[in-house]
XYZ file of C-alpha atoms in Angstrom:
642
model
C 16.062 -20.958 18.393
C 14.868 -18.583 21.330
C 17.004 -17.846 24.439
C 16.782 -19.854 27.190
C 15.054 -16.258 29.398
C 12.706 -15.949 26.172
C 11.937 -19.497 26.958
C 10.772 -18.680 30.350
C 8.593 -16.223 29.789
C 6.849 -18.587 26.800
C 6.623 -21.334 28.694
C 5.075 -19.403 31.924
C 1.248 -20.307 33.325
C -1.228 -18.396 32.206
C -1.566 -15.568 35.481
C -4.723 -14.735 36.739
C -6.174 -11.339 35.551
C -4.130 -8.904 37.910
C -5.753 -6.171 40.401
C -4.462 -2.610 39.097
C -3.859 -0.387 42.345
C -2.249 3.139 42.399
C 0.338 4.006 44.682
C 1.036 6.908 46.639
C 3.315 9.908 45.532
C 7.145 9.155 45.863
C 9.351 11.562 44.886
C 12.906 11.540 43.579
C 15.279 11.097 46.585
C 18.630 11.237 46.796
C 20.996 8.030 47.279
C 21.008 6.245 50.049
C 17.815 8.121 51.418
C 14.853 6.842 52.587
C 11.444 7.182 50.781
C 8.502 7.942 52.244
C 5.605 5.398 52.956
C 1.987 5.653 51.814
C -1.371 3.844 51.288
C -3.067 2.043 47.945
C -6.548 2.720 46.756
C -8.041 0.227 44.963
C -8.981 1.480 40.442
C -12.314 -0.338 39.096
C -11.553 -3.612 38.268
C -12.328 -5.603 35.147
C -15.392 -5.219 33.792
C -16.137 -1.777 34.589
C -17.860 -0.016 31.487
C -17.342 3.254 31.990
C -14.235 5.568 31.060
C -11.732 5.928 33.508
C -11.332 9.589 34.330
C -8.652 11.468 33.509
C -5.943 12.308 36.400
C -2.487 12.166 37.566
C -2.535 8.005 38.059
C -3.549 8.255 34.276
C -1.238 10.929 33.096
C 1.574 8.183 35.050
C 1.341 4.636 33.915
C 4.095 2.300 35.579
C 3.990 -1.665 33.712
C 6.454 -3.567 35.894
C 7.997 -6.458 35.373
C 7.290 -7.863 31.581
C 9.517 -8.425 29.087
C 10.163 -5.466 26.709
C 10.700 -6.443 22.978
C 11.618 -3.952 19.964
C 12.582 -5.087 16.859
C 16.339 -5.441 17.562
C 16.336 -6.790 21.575
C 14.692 -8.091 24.185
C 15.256 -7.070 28.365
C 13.593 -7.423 31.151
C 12.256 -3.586 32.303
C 9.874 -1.886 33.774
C 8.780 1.055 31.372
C 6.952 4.616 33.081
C 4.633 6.659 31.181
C 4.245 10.020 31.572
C 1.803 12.841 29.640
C 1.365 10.249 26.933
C 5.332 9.597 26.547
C 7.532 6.884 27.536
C 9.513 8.679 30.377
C 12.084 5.788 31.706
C 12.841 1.994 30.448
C 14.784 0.182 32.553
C 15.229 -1.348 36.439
C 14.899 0.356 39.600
C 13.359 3.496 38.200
C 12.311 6.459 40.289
C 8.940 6.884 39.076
C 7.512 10.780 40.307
C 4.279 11.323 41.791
C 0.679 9.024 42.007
C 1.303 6.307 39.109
C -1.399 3.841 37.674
C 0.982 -0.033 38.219
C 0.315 -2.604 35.585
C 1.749 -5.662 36.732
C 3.456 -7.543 33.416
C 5.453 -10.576 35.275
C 5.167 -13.396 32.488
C 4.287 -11.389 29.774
C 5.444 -9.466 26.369
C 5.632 -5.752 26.972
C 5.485 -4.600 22.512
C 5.505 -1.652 20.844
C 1.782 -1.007 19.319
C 0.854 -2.220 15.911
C 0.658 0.021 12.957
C -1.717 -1.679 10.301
C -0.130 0.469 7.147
C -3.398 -0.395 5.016
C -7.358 -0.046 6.067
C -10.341 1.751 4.203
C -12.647 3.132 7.151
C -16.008 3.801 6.105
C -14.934 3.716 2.077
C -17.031 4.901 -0.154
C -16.764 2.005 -3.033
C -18.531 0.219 -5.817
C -21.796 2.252 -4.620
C -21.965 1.731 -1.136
C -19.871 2.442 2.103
C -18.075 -0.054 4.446
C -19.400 -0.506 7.326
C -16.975 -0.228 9.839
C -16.438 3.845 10.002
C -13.633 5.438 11.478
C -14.940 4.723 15.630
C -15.679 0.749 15.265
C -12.474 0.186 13.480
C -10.210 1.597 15.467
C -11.895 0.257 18.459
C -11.218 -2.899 17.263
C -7.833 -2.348 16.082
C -7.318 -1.498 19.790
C -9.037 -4.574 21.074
C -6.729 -6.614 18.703
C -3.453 -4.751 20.093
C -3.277 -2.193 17.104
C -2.410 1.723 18.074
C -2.239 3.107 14.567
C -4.079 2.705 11.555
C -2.859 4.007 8.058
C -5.950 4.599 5.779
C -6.656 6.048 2.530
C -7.895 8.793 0.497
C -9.217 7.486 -2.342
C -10.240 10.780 -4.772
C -13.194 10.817 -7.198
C -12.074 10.682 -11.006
C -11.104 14.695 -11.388
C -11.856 15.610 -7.789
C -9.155 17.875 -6.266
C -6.885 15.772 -3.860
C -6.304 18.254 -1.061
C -9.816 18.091 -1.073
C -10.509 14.451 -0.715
C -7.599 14.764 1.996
C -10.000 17.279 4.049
C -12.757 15.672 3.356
C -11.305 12.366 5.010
C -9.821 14.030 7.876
C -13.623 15.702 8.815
C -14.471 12.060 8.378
C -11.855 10.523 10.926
C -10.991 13.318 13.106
C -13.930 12.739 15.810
C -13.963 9.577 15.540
C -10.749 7.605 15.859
C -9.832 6.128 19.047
C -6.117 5.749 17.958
C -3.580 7.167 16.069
C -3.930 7.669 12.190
C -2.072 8.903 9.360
C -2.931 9.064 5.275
C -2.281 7.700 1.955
C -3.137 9.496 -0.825
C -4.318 8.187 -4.083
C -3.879 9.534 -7.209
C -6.972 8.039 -8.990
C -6.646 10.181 -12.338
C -4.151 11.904 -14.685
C -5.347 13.619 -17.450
C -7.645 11.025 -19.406
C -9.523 12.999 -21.616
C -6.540 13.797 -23.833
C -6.596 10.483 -25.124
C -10.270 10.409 -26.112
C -9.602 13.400 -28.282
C -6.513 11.831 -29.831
C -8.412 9.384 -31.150
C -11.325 11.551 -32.156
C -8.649 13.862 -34.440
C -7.386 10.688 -35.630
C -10.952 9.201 -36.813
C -11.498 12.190 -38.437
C -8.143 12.787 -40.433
C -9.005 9.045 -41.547
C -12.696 10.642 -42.581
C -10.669 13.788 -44.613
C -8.177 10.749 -46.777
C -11.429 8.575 -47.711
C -13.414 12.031 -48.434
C -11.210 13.338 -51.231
C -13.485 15.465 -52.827
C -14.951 17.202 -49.840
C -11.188 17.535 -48.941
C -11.849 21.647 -48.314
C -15.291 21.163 -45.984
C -13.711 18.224 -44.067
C -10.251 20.062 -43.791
C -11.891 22.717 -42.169
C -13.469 20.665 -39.514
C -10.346 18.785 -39.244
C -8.405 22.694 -38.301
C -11.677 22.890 -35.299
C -11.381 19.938 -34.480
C -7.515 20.295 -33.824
C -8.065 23.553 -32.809
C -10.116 21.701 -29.942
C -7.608 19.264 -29.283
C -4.567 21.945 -28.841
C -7.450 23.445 -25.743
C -7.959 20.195 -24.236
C -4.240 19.326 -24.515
C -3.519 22.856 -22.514
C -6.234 21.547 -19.881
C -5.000 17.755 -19.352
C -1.544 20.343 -19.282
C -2.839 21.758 -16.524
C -4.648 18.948 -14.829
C -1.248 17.194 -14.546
C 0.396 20.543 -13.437
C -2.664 20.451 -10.697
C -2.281 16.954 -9.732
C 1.780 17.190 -8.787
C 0.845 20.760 -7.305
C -1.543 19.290 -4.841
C 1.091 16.248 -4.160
C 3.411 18.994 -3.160
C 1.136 20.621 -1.286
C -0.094 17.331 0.505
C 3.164 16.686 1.398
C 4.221 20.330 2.525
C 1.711 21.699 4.370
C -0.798 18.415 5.267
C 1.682 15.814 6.379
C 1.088 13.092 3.611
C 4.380 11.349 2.465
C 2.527 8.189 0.535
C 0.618 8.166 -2.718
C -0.942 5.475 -4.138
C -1.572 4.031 -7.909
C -3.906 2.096 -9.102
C -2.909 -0.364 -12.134
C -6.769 -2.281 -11.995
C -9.981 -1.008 -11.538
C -10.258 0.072 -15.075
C -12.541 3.106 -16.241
C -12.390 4.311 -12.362
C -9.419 4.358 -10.985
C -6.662 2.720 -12.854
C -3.759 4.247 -14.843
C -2.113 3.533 -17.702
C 1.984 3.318 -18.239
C 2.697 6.751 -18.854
C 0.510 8.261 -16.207
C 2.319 5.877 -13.928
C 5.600 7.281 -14.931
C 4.313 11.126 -14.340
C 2.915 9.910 -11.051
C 6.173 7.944 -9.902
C 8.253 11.139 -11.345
C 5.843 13.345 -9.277
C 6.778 10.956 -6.178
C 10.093 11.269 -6.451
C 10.554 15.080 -7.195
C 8.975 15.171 -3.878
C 10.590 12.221 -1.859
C 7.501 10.720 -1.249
C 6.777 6.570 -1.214
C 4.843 5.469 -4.770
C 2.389 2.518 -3.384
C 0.504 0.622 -5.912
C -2.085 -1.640 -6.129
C -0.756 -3.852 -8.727
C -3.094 -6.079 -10.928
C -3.621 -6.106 -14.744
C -6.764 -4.351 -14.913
C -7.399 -4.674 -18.783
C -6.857 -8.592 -18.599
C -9.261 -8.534 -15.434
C -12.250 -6.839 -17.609
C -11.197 -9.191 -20.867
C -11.591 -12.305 -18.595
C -14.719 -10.890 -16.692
C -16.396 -10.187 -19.752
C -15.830 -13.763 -21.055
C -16.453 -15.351 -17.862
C -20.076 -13.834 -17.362
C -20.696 -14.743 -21.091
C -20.159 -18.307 -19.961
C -22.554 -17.785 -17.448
C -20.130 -17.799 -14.537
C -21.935 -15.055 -11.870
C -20.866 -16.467 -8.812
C -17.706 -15.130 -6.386
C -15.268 -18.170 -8.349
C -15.539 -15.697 -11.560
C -13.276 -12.897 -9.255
C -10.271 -15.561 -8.693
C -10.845 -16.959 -12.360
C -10.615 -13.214 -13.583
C -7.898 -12.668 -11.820
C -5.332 -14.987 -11.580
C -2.070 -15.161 -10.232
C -0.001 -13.923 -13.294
C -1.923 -11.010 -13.633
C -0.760 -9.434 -10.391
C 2.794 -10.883 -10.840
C 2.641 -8.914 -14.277
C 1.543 -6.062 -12.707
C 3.757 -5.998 -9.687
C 6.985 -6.680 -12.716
C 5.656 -3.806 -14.541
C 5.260 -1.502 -11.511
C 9.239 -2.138 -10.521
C 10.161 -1.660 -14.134
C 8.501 1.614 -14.400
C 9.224 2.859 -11.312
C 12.930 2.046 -11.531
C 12.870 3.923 -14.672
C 12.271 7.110 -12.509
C 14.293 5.568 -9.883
C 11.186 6.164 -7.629
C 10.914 3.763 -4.404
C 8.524 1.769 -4.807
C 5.892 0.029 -1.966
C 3.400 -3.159 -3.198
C 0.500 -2.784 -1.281
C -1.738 -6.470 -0.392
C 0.998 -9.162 -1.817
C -1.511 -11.603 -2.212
C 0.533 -14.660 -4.488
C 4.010 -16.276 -3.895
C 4.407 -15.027 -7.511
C 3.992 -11.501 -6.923
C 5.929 -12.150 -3.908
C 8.700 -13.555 -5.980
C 8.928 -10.246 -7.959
C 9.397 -8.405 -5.013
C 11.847 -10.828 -3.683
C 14.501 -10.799 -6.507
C 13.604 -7.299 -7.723
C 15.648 -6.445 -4.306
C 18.297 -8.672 -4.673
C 18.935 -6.374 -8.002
C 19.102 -3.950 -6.227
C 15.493 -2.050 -6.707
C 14.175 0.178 -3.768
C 11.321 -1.799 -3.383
C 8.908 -2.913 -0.405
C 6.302 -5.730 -0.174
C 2.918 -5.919 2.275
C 1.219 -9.413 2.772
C -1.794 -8.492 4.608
C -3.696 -10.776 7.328
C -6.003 -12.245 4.900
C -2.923 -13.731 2.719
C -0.953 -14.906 5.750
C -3.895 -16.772 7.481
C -6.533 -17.861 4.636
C -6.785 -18.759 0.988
C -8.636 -18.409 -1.722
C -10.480 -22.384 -1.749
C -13.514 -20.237 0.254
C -14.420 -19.101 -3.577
C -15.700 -22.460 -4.396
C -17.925 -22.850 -1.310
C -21.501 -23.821 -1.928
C -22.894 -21.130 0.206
C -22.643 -18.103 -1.989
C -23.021 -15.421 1.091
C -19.975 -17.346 2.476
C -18.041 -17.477 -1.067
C -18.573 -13.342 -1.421
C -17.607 -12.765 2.046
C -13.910 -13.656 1.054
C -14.217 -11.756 -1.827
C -11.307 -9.042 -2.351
C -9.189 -7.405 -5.318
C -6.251 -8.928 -5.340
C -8.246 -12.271 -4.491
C -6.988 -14.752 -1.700
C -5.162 -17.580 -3.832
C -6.617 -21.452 -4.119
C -2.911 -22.691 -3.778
C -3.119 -23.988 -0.039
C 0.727 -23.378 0.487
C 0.261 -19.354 -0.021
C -0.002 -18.281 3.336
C 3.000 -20.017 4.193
C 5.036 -19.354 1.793
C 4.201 -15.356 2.341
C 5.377 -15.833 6.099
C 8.614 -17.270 5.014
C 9.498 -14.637 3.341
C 8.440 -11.981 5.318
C 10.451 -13.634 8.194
C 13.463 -13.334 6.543
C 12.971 -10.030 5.074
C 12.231 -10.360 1.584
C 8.602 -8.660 2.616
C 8.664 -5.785 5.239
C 5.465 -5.622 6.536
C 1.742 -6.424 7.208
C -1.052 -4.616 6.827
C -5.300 -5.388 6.619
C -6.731 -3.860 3.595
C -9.473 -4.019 6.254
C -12.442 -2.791 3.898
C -15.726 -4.457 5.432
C -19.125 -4.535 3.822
C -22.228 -6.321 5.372
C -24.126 -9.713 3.498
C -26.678 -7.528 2.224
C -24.224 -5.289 0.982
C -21.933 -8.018 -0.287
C -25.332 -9.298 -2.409
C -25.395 -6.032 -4.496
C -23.395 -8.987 -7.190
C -25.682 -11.785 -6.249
C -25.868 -12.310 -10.229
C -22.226 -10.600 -11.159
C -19.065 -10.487 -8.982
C -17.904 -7.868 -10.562
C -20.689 -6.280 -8.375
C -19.499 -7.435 -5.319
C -18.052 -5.159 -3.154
C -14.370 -6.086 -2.644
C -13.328 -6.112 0.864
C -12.538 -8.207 3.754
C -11.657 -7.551 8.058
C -8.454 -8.275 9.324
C -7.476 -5.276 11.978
C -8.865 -6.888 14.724
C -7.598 -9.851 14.014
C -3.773 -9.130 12.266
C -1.806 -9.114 15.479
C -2.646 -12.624 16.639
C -2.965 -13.828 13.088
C 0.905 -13.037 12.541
C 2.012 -14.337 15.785
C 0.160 -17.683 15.266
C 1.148 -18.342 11.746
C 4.880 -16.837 12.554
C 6.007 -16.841 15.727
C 3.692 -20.008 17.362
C 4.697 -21.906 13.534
C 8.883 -21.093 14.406
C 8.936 -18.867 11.753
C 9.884 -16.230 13.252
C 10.843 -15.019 16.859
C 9.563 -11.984 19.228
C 11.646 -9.327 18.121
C 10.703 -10.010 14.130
C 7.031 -10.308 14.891
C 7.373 -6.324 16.239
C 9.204 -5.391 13.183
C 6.589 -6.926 10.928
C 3.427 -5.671 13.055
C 5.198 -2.012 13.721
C 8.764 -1.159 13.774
C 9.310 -1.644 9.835
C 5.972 0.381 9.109
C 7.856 3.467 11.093
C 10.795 3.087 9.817
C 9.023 3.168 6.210
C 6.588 6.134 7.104
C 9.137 8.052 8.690
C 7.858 8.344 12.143
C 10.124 6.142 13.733
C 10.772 6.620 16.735
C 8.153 8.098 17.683
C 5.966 5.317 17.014
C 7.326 1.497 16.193
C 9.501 1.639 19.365
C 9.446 1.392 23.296
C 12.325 3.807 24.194
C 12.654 6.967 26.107
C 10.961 9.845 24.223
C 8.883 7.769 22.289
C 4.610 7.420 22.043
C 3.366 6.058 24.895
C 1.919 3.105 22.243
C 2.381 -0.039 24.079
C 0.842 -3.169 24.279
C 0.916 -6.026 27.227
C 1.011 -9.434 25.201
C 0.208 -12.916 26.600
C 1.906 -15.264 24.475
C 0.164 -17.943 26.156
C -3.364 -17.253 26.052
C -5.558 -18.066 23.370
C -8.282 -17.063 21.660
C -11.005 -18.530 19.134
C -11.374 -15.475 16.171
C -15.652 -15.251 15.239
C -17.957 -12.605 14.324
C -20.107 -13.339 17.702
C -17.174 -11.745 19.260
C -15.190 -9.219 17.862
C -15.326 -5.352 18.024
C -15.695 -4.490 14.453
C -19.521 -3.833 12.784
C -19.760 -6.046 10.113
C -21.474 -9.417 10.235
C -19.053 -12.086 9.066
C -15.154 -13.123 10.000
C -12.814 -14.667 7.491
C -10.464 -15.873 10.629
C -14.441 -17.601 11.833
C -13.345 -20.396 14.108
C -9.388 -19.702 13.985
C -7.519 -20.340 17.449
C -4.791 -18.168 18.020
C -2.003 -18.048 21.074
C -1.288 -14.549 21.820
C -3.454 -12.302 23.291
C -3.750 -8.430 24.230
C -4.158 -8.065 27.734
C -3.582 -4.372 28.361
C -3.202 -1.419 25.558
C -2.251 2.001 25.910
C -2.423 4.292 23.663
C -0.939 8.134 23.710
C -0.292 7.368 27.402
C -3.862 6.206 28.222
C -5.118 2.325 28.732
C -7.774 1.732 26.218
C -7.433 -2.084 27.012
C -7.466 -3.024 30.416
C -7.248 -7.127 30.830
C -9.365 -7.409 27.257
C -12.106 -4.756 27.850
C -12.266 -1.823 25.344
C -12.552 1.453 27.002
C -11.599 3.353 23.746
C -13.128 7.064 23.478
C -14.090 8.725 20.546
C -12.123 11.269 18.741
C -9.437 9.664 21.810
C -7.019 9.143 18.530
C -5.535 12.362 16.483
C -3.316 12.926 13.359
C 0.035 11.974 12.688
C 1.435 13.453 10.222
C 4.430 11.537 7.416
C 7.245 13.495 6.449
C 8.787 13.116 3.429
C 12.410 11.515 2.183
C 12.459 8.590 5.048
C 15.838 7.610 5.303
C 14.402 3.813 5.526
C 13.095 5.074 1.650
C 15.427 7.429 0.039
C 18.799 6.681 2.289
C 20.430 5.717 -0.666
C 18.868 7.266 -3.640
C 21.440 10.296 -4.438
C 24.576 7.645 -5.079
C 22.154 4.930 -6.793
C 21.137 7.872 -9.241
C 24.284 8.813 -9.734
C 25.783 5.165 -10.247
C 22.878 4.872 -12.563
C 23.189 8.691 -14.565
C 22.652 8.707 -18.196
C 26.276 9.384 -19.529
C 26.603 11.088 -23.119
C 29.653 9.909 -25.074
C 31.705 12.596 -26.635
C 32.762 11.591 -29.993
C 33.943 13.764 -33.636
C 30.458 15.338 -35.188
C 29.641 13.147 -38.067
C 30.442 14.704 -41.359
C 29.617 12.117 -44.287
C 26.815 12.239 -46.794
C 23.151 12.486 -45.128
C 19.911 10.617 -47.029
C 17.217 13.556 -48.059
C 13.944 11.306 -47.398
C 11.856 11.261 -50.401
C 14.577 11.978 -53.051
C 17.252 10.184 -54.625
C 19.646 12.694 -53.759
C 22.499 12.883 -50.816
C 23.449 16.320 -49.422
C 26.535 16.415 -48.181
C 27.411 18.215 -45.162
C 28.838 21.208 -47.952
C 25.189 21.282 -48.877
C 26.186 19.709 -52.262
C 23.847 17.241 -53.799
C 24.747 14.218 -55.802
C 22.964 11.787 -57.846
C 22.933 8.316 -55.914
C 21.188 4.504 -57.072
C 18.186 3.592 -55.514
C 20.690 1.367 -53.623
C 21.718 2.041 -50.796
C 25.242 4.383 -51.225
C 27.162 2.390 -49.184
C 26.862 -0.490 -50.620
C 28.977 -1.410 -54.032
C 26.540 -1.428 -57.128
C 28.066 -4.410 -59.363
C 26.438 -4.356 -63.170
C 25.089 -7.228 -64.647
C 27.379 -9.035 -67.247
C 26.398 -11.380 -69.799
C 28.727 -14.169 -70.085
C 28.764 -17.035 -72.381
C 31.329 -19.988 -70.284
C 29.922 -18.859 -66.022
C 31.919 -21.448 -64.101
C 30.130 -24.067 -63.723
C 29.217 -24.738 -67.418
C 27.521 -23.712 -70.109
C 24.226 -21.036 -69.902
C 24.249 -19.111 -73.295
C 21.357 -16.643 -72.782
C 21.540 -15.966 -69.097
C 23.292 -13.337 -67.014
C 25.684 -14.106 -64.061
């Protein structure tokens, strides 16, 4: 399946962890001169704890001799950094001034990995996770990671642009990579449908009151008169809520929103606030995510699986099975594609769901699907495990799934492209925290790691299975996410011009995945006791090593920013001719001039505003009168009518 030079490099010893030496200035010459000579001074080698400082051999970064891999080729280059850029790919470079050398021979030089969905320090079902904004993008580092893609998550009727501030004075001093946002849009106008049903309750009150028709009739008139004001207001709460999704997307850099079909009486929406949110999306060329789950069927079965006394974390699969997110994830392409509104499934967790997405794009829908580390390298059997702090650690919303062939069957398909990308949903939440639903899972908080972990998780389950090769894995673990996010190529590529996000991979190595080791804060691993091949040697990120041979030296606040622009051409490429292939089309045709039913008379006006007298029959249909005959075929019936 692989090349016979990709070969090589796979099959290649393990190397030794390599000496990194600086090398005196050498200017540009001119052919077929001579350059000059100079000494090496020797950098801090591993295991040195401090930050290295910051100067000319860091502002240069030469990596020499690896294998460079995008998403559509492989070559063997040497790639030079310079002020955080990627300044020349290729052989025989003329690299300017003092340069930092990485020495790559025998290993994977990749594009860094943008995990499209974590929730840094979220504030959720009462409590916050516990890995903030610093220890998980440390450890998305440590796992080969450059770029994180979290969320805003509003309160219900809290401004957006203000959650979006609020997030950014969260993440700004803290990240150590790259970031951008998701928005959610976690309400749209709810309160008109309380009232609805209050005016209706009470016009049901006037009918059964006859007699106090006059009192209750004037209530009724308030009480409508209150509905027309809160009508105005949900009015202009929706005007609000599309304002501040322009506005997000104008002035803040946000090109993402996401909807929420579970999580009922918090965040979920119903169908037609879906449709104003998708319309809202696509007035503005912005990507419609959505976390897609039936979230009335999920409280139904909770209800009735706590009334059977089932508390433990096998009530959160049982309440949510399978066909409840592939009902969801149907619904969310229907209603979207109503709109014509691209659509992106966030955490495809089922082959079912999966399946949706699959043939929802061979019809043709603009529609993208995320499997997330969890659902590629676990399942959901954990639920049933007699230890209850190690059933709730696996507890998330959508669940992992008990079928044992999910994982693989979500890496088949996003090797051949009928899934785009992987993300985390890294959302992390201690044991004690996790024990907040010791007697209810719907108390436990719903999150799991993963950003750490995601990059070797793919490659073992993908590229290690023959799943997939090199240049796929890169496209799953980055290229496809900035293509998709519209900040490709800046980031999701190692060309000339681009990010200086880069990542020295050892496909050999190996690693065994367990909370006594990794980066992040909390206290449990769902990838405990997983060996993986591939391994981050060396990361550097906006043209500084963060990783050098598997040490962290990630700085705080070291990460900034980047802001999404709207209408990706990965998104919305095609959207003008598909809506006008698909335009409603009104048929021209002779006004109709025949007779016209007046509803509640027996009368027909005619178009001449004459009335005649009709039968309670329909007109159209011939009346025949009853005869009495004595000899009906048949035989005799004297008496009866035919």
């Amino acid at each position: 399946m692989w090349s016979e030079d990709l070969l090589e490099v796979l099959e290649e010893q393990i190397v030794v962890p390599r000496q990194v030496h600086t090398v005196a200035a050498e200017p540009l010459q001119e052919k077929g001169s001579q350059p000059p000579t100079g000494s090496t001074t020797d950098l801090p080698l591993r295991g040195s704890t401090t930050d290295l400082p910051m100067c000319s051999a860091q502002n240069r970064i030469l990596i020499r001799g690896g294998r460079v891999v995008n998403d559509d080729c492989m070559q063997d280059a040497d790639v030079f950094i310079e002020d955080g850029v990627i300044s020349q790919v290729g052989s025989d470079l003329h690299i300017p001034g003092g340069c930092r050398v990485i020495e790559a021979k025998g290993r994977l030089v990749i594009p860094g990995g943008i995990d499209t969905h974590t929730h840094m320090q979220l504030p959720f079902m009462g409590t916050f996770a516990v890995d903030d904004f610093y220890t998980g993008t440390r450890a998305a580092l440590a796992g080969g990671t450059t770029m994180i893609m979290d969320f805003v998550l509003p309160n219900k009727n809290e401004s957006l642009v203000e959650a979006y501030h609020k997030w950014r004075a969260w993440a700004d001093p803290k990240v150590c990579c790259d970031y951008a946002l998701h928005v959610g849009v976690t309400w749209w106008g709810h309160k008109v449908t309380w009232w609805g049903h209050k005016v209706t309750w009470w016009g049901h009150k006037v009918a059964w009151w006859g007699h106090t028709v006059a009192w209750w009739g004037h209530k009724v008139t308030w009480w409508r008169h209150k509905v027309a004001w809160w009508r105005h207001k949900v009015a202009w709460w929706r005007h609000k809520v599309g304002e501040e999704m322009e506005e997000l997307s104008r002035d803040h850099g946000v090109n993402s929103f996401k909807v929420f079909m579970a999580y009922k009486d918090t965040w979920q929406l119903n169908d037609t606030e879906l449709l104003h949110a998708f319309e809202a999306c696509k007035h503005i060329g912005a990507l419609a995510l959505v976390h897609a789950e039936n979230g009335d069927a999920i409280k139904e079965n909770s209800t009735k699986l706590l009334s059977l006394g089932i508390t433990g974390p096998e009530g959160h699969e049982l309440s949510r099975p399978e066909e409840v997110e592939a009902e969801a994830t149907n619904r969310a392409c229907v209603l979207s594609n109503q709109v014509g509104c691209p659509l992106y499934v966030v955490h495809v967790m089922s082959k079912s769901a999966a399946d949706v997405i699959r043939e929802k794009r061979r019809a043709g829908y603009i529609v993208f699907g995320e499997p997330i580390a969890a659902s590629l390298g676990t399942t959901g059997t954990h639920y049933w495990h007699s230890c209850w702090r190690h059933a709730a650690a696996f507890v998330m919303g959508p669940p992992l799934r008990p079928d044992p062939s999910t994982p693989a069957y979500l890496m088949d398909l996003l090797a051949n492209g009928d899934l785009q990308t992987t993300g985390t949903d890294n959302c992390t939440f201690s044991g004690s925290q996790k024990a907040l639903g010791k007697d209810n899972f719907t108390k436990i908080p719903n999150g799991v790691n993963g950003v750490e972990d995601r990059m070797s998780v793919v490659w073992e389950k993908g590229v290690v299975q023959g799943k997939m090769d090199p240049c796929r894995f890169v496209a799953v673990t980055s290229t496809n996410a900035a293509k998709i996010f519209n900040i490709y190529p800046r980031k999701g590529r190692i060309a000339v011009g681009s990010d200086a996000d880069i990542v020295v991979w050892n496909p050999h190595a190996t690693r065994v995945i367990s909370a006594q080791t990794h980066h992040q804060a909390v206290d449990f691993n769902i990838f405990e006791g997983m060996e993986v091949h591939g391994v981050t040697e060396w990361v550097v990120s906006r043209g500084r090593v963060v990783v050098e041979d598997g040490i962290v030296r990630a700085v705080r606040g070291g990460g900034q920013f980047v802001p999404t622009a709207v209408y990706s051409p990965t998104v919305y490429a095609r959207t003008p001719a598909r809506d006008a292939a698909k335009a409603w089309k009104k048929v021209e045709r002779e006004p109709y001039t025949g007779p016209v039913h007046e509803l509640g008379s027996s009368r027909v006006a005619d178009t001449n505003g004459q009335q005649e007298q009709r039968h309670d029959n329909d007109s159209c249909v011939a009346v025949r009168s009853s005869v009495k005959v004595n000899q009906p075929p048949g035989g005799t019936a004297s008496g009866s009518f035919w």
